[in-house]
Amino acid sequence: MNAKRGFASDNNSGVHSDIIKAIQEVNSGHTIGYGSDKYTEKALQKFKQIFGKYTETYFVFTGTAANVLGLSAVTKSYHSIICAETAHINEDECGAPEKFTGCKVLTAETPDGKLTPDLIKKHLYGFDFEHHSQPKIISITQATEMGTVYKPDEIKQITDFAHKNKMLVHMDGARISNAAVSLNLPFKAFTTDVGLDILSFGGTKNGMMYGEAVVFFNSNLAPDFKYIRKQGMQLASKMRFIGAQFLAFFENDLWKKNAKHSNEMAQYLVSKVKNIPAVKITQPVEANGVFAIVPKQIISELQKEFFFYMWDENKSEVRWMTSFDTTKEDVDQFAEKLKALL
Amino acid sequence: MNAKRGFASDNNSGVHSDIIKAIQEVNSGHTIGYGSDKYTEKALQKFKQIFGKYTETYFVFTGTAANVLGLSAVTKSYHSIICAETAHINEDECGAPEKFTGCKVLTAETPDGKLTPDLIKKHLYGFDFEHHSQPKIISITQATEMGTVYKPDEIKQITDFAHKNKMLVHMDGARISNAAVSLNLPFKAFTTDVGLDILSFGGTKNGMMYGEAVVFFNSNLAPDFKYIRKQGMQLASKMRFIGAQFLAFFENDLWKKNAKHSNEMAQYLVSKVKNIPAVKITQPVEANGVFAIVPKQIISELQKEFFFYMWDENKSEVRWMTSFDTTKEDVDQFAEKLKALL
Amino acid sequence: MNAKRGFASDNNSGVHSDIIKAIQEVNSGHTIGYGSDKYTEKALQKFKQIFGKYTETYFVFTGTAANVLGLSAVTKSYHSIICAETAHINEDECGAPEKFTGCKVLTAETPDGKLTPDLIKKHLYGFDFEHHSQPKIISITQATEMGTVYKPDEIKQITDFAHKNKMLVHMDGARISNAAVSLNLPFKAFTTDVGLDILSFGGTKNGMMYGEAVVFFNSNLAPDFKYIRKQGMQLASKMRFIGAQFLAFFENDLWKKNAKHSNEMAQYLVSKVKNIPAVKITQPVEANGVFAIVPKQIISELQKEFFFYMWDENKSEVRWMTSFDTTKEDVDQFAEKLKALL
Amino acid sequence: MNAKRGFASDNNSGVHSDIIKAIQEVNSGHTIGYGSDKYTEKALQKFKQIFGKYTETYFVFTGTAANVLGLSAVTKSYHSIICAETAHINEDECGAPEKFTGCKVLTAETPDGKLTPDLIKKHLYGFDFEHHSQPKIISITQATEMGTVYKPDEIKQITDFAHKNKMLVHMDGARISNAAVSLNLPFKAFTTDVGLDILSFGGTKNGMMYGEAVVFFNSNLAPDFKYIRKQGMQLASKMRFIGAQFLAFFENDLWKKNAKHSNEMAQYLVSKVKNIPAVKITQPVEANGVFAIVPKQIISELQKEFFFYMWDENKSEVRWMTSFDTTKEDVDQFAEKLKALL
């Protein structure tokens, strides 16, 4: 029998009840489609309050779309995009960035998922040389795919480095709420305030049903994004239901409560397994992901009850993600089972 | 003050309460993401029951995505796609078909929105000639953008004609429920049974929140569609909520009740306005759209209370769409206002 | 036995001997590749002299490439391109414009191959409406595919109309030399001086071996064209041989002599066949193409000796193209044969 | 004063006189355009003789086009292409592979430019997993960009490995003649006979003016390549001049004489500089490229007289390419100057 909640991914969870409630509350009468309704407009205002008045925000359906369309808005096909080898845009989007932007995606190896100017600079050459894809934008992930979190000054080093080279910086913020909670900082402190250019702001992995946002920190960056979104097949007709979800997401700091809980459950999980000799935590646990090496022979048995993914078959490294709805009991049962198997 | 419900589009409506209920009911515990959950699997089985066991169905977010990815699955960039000039893929998708498939889109003028072999054949030349985009697929819309409905044998004439020319036929079924009710036939009778190859099956315009389906009538047509959908940024992580919506859509024939009501409201609207001398109905009203010429001077006044769109400025022709939630009172008030303005 | 020269196309001809000589003359020692050689630089200077100092010119291999890359330079994928239904970019490039630019190509029917603001304007709507491909550029052909030639003021009407609508105008000048001779005007008079934005300047159809030029009339239009050309697979490594050809093309007005001869041969052909009752010339013969209706039963017999193409099977209309190397004897023999068959 | 011939690239050379002569000889009368002429047909037959009767060959203009269109023929946009980090398709095509195929390009570091199954296998995972670009084709370069040459069995190891994984192998043969001479083997021995699937066969770098060939080793691989070439803007109208060049290229083994000379000049250059203590040859010299570390301070002085490129600024490593027209005197003068500067 499977557990009610596993540790596969924060998108294996359901939807927070406040989000569902918000959806119900706006479900009355007609509103103009495609984003000209009052809920969407109010939600977009909220994004301006959070990130600053010079920002422009657009809602899309998925995180992949937020990344790809955001990158698409500021690139031409002869540009290159630089990211960590583990980045979602490199590993998990089936080549959507290449297909949709035409750009070359260049990667840097980084064990903890974080880029630095030093890791990036090997790709910065061939400027003005027509035979070579022109480096245009650096994409970082916050929190990273490895469960680590960039500090504001680490991001600033990257944006300074990028801007000095006439490049831009994009952040894949599928788990930006977990990062904000981890840093104990408002979103603005590690985005607007450190020179970020584009953000994919994630909702789905933190308790929403669907809906992500593309935030441009300078409205000149994408004067034509509405066409890019529509042509990108990401313009919702009944947009009010995305607007309503985001309103609920920010109302009473639901985003923070969800992310805080999720991060705490990751710490709780660590506390439960770190002293097991056969288990080795492999990354700093700064958000809601726990990476660990566990004995290969118990993995499939453990997976029978609790969903989770193998991360690196060769190293017998697994990934455990906690979620807004993970409970202490889930963790306790999981740790018990793990111990029992060893 | 605006009316609670207007006649702008069937996607200006909200979501049917049974759909909302279904969403709530599946919102418990974790399920595998990206479509491997039991609700999605059950919904896909339902599609097999409806359209036949050789069909394969995939869920996406939007109607534009269903059209574009479906066409993408069976075309190469040197192909051409033939459709009515008024087709959604030609007029309303901001060039997404060209961008995503690379194909040429060829159009035929047709006042009632319906294609015939005669209208299509002018584009069937240059086969095997490398200078010319190769005609590959015909796309029809059911119900059409003009509110008319193809009869099964009209579709069969097109599929026979296409297959004889080694071409395929796609149906944009954003309003397929309205067509089925209008024809008083099961979906199968005018899709599977008349040789259709690909269908975009619409949910959103008939009471769902989001979610459309791409149906391939022969599983060989798109063995690799899962990659096309993911790369097309249309793979939902919390897919169970699309699965659940479709289950509710088919449960107790909700789809039929909604579409039947919507079509009836269009007829009711016709009955209320057809005798007004200044109003001229311009298309057969076979689904849930009413096209009419009305005196130009009253249009903007009428729009202040009831949303609806100008269709053809030059002819002073407008479009009134009814929806699953349109009420007789909505129509009565609208007709009253219209008469008052004349 | 086939004739030495037929009337199929001006690209069925060989290469003018002065062009071959120029190729030989530059074939000595090493030069920097990819266009930084002195011959290419001198040829580019020549283009500046001809079209004006604010122009920027780039060499590519083919006419299709000149059209597609030129259009690509100034469009985004959500734009539309408007042209005559008979335009090369619409009929004869196997969808390369759609594939490479992602744009929608919209057409207007025009019997003589010439566009007018009146023919174009039906496509100018939906500006600023994100559901609709945004009209961006009008492409005209000079001389047209129908052998007709735009007068300067006809072009000016189109450029004025375009610019008023914030659009651009491109000219497919695969046969621009024939047009210049026909108008008895310098190139500048019907390009730079009438507000053209982009030109595909043709060499191959007027006596060159290969090589066409993309001319931007304002260097701001395509600051990044060098990347577009390279990524478009059109950057010649041994560019000096294109440069040398263009130098010879302009030297002693070779281009003019070739085009003048070609046009005269078309007139001579007309003079030989116009009085044959069974032959009906269908288009004004203003450049080097002659369109005629001839009895269907003699066509294939005539084609056995002289290559030429059927233009419209239904009307039994054929196209006869003359070339820089067509001789009076070729025409005489052709007319004799034609008469003999009737 | 610059030297008549430098060491920048084999495409900085001119054209072999036999090639020019062949061009002149076919320049008479009309032939059908676009490849249906007898010279092109004869040249294509020659390719069948060389590579085997099951092969199909198509001519294009540039090496980048041969690579990109060849890869395009067998990939879909959700595939990935694996190559050496130094590969031309990765470094020198301005992202044309990504733009045109939509595929992800994955690279392996390899100091000598040669791939092995061991280097490739790190990218072979995620098969059948829709989130991940599907590995589809391995591209190797022969001779490599580092002047090294694969032995037939090294290629066979790669093709066996690829085919076992249901993948294909492409060879960028821009310098395939130099490799054949280096191996002292017919082309077939290290292509057809070792299981290659697609070849870009180079002419331009070995004495031709322009023209490359795409060879499919199984005609089923690209039944539709004629459309891909045309849409790829690479269909020459006056194709006979490419056909004629290739006929001359194979006539009397001109290709072999040219490549043999070029390779010998590289060896001669090595013999002249290898004993200079300040110069360090960094790669085995197996074809016509010599890589060497030389003192940084003399490089720009040396470049003033002899073109050549810096390869790796950090290591002060340069690349010297010899060509079919390089003379012993060129090398002697170069070595003298080099010594004089040290």
PDB file of N, CA and C in Angstrom, chain D residues 61-62 76 96 110 200 258 291:
ATOM      1  N   PHE D  61      25.616  24.202 -50.874  1.00  0.00           N
ATOM      2  CA  PHE D  61      26.660  25.214 -51.072  1.00  0.00           C
ATOM      3  C   PHE D  61      27.789  25.165 -50.043  1.00  0.00           C
ATOM      4  N   THR D  62      27.419  25.025 -48.760  1.00  0.00           N
ATOM      5  CA  THR D  62      28.429  25.192 -47.717  1.00  0.00           C
ATOM      6  C   THR D  62      28.505  23.985 -46.792  1.00  0.00           C
ATOM      7  N   LYS D  76      14.148  14.833 -35.108  1.00  0.00           N
ATOM      8  CA  LYS D  76      13.006  15.664 -34.778  1.00  0.00           C
ATOM      9  C   LYS D  76      13.461  16.595 -33.665  1.00  0.00           C
ATOM     10  N   ALA D  96      23.432  27.310 -35.902  1.00  0.00           N
ATOM     11  CA  ALA D  96      22.562  26.854 -37.006  1.00  0.00           C
ATOM     12  C   ALA D  96      21.937  25.487 -36.722  1.00  0.00           C
ATOM     13  N   THR D 110      37.257  16.544 -25.422  1.00  0.00           N
ATOM     14  CA  THR D 110      38.210  15.578 -25.926  1.00  0.00           C
ATOM     15  C   THR D 110      39.407  16.342 -26.477  1.00  0.00           C
ATOM     16  N   SER D 200      28.852  14.532 -44.416  1.00  0.00           N
ATOM     17  CA  SER D 200      29.033  15.805 -45.105  1.00  0.00           C
ATOM     18  C   SER D 200      30.376  15.708 -45.817  1.00  0.00           C
ATOM     19  N   ASN D 258      45.542  16.909 -54.318  1.00  0.00           N
ATOM     20  CA  ASN D 258      45.437  18.130 -53.503  1.00  0.00           C
ATOM     21  C   ASN D 258      45.643  17.838 -52.026  1.00  0.00           C
ATOM     22  N   PHE D 291      49.047  22.284 -34.760  1.00  0.00           N
ATOM     23  CA  PHE D 291      48.759  23.072 -33.569  1.00  0.00           C
ATOM     24  C   PHE D 291      50.053  23.203 -32.771  1.00  0.00           C
TER      25      PHE D 291
END
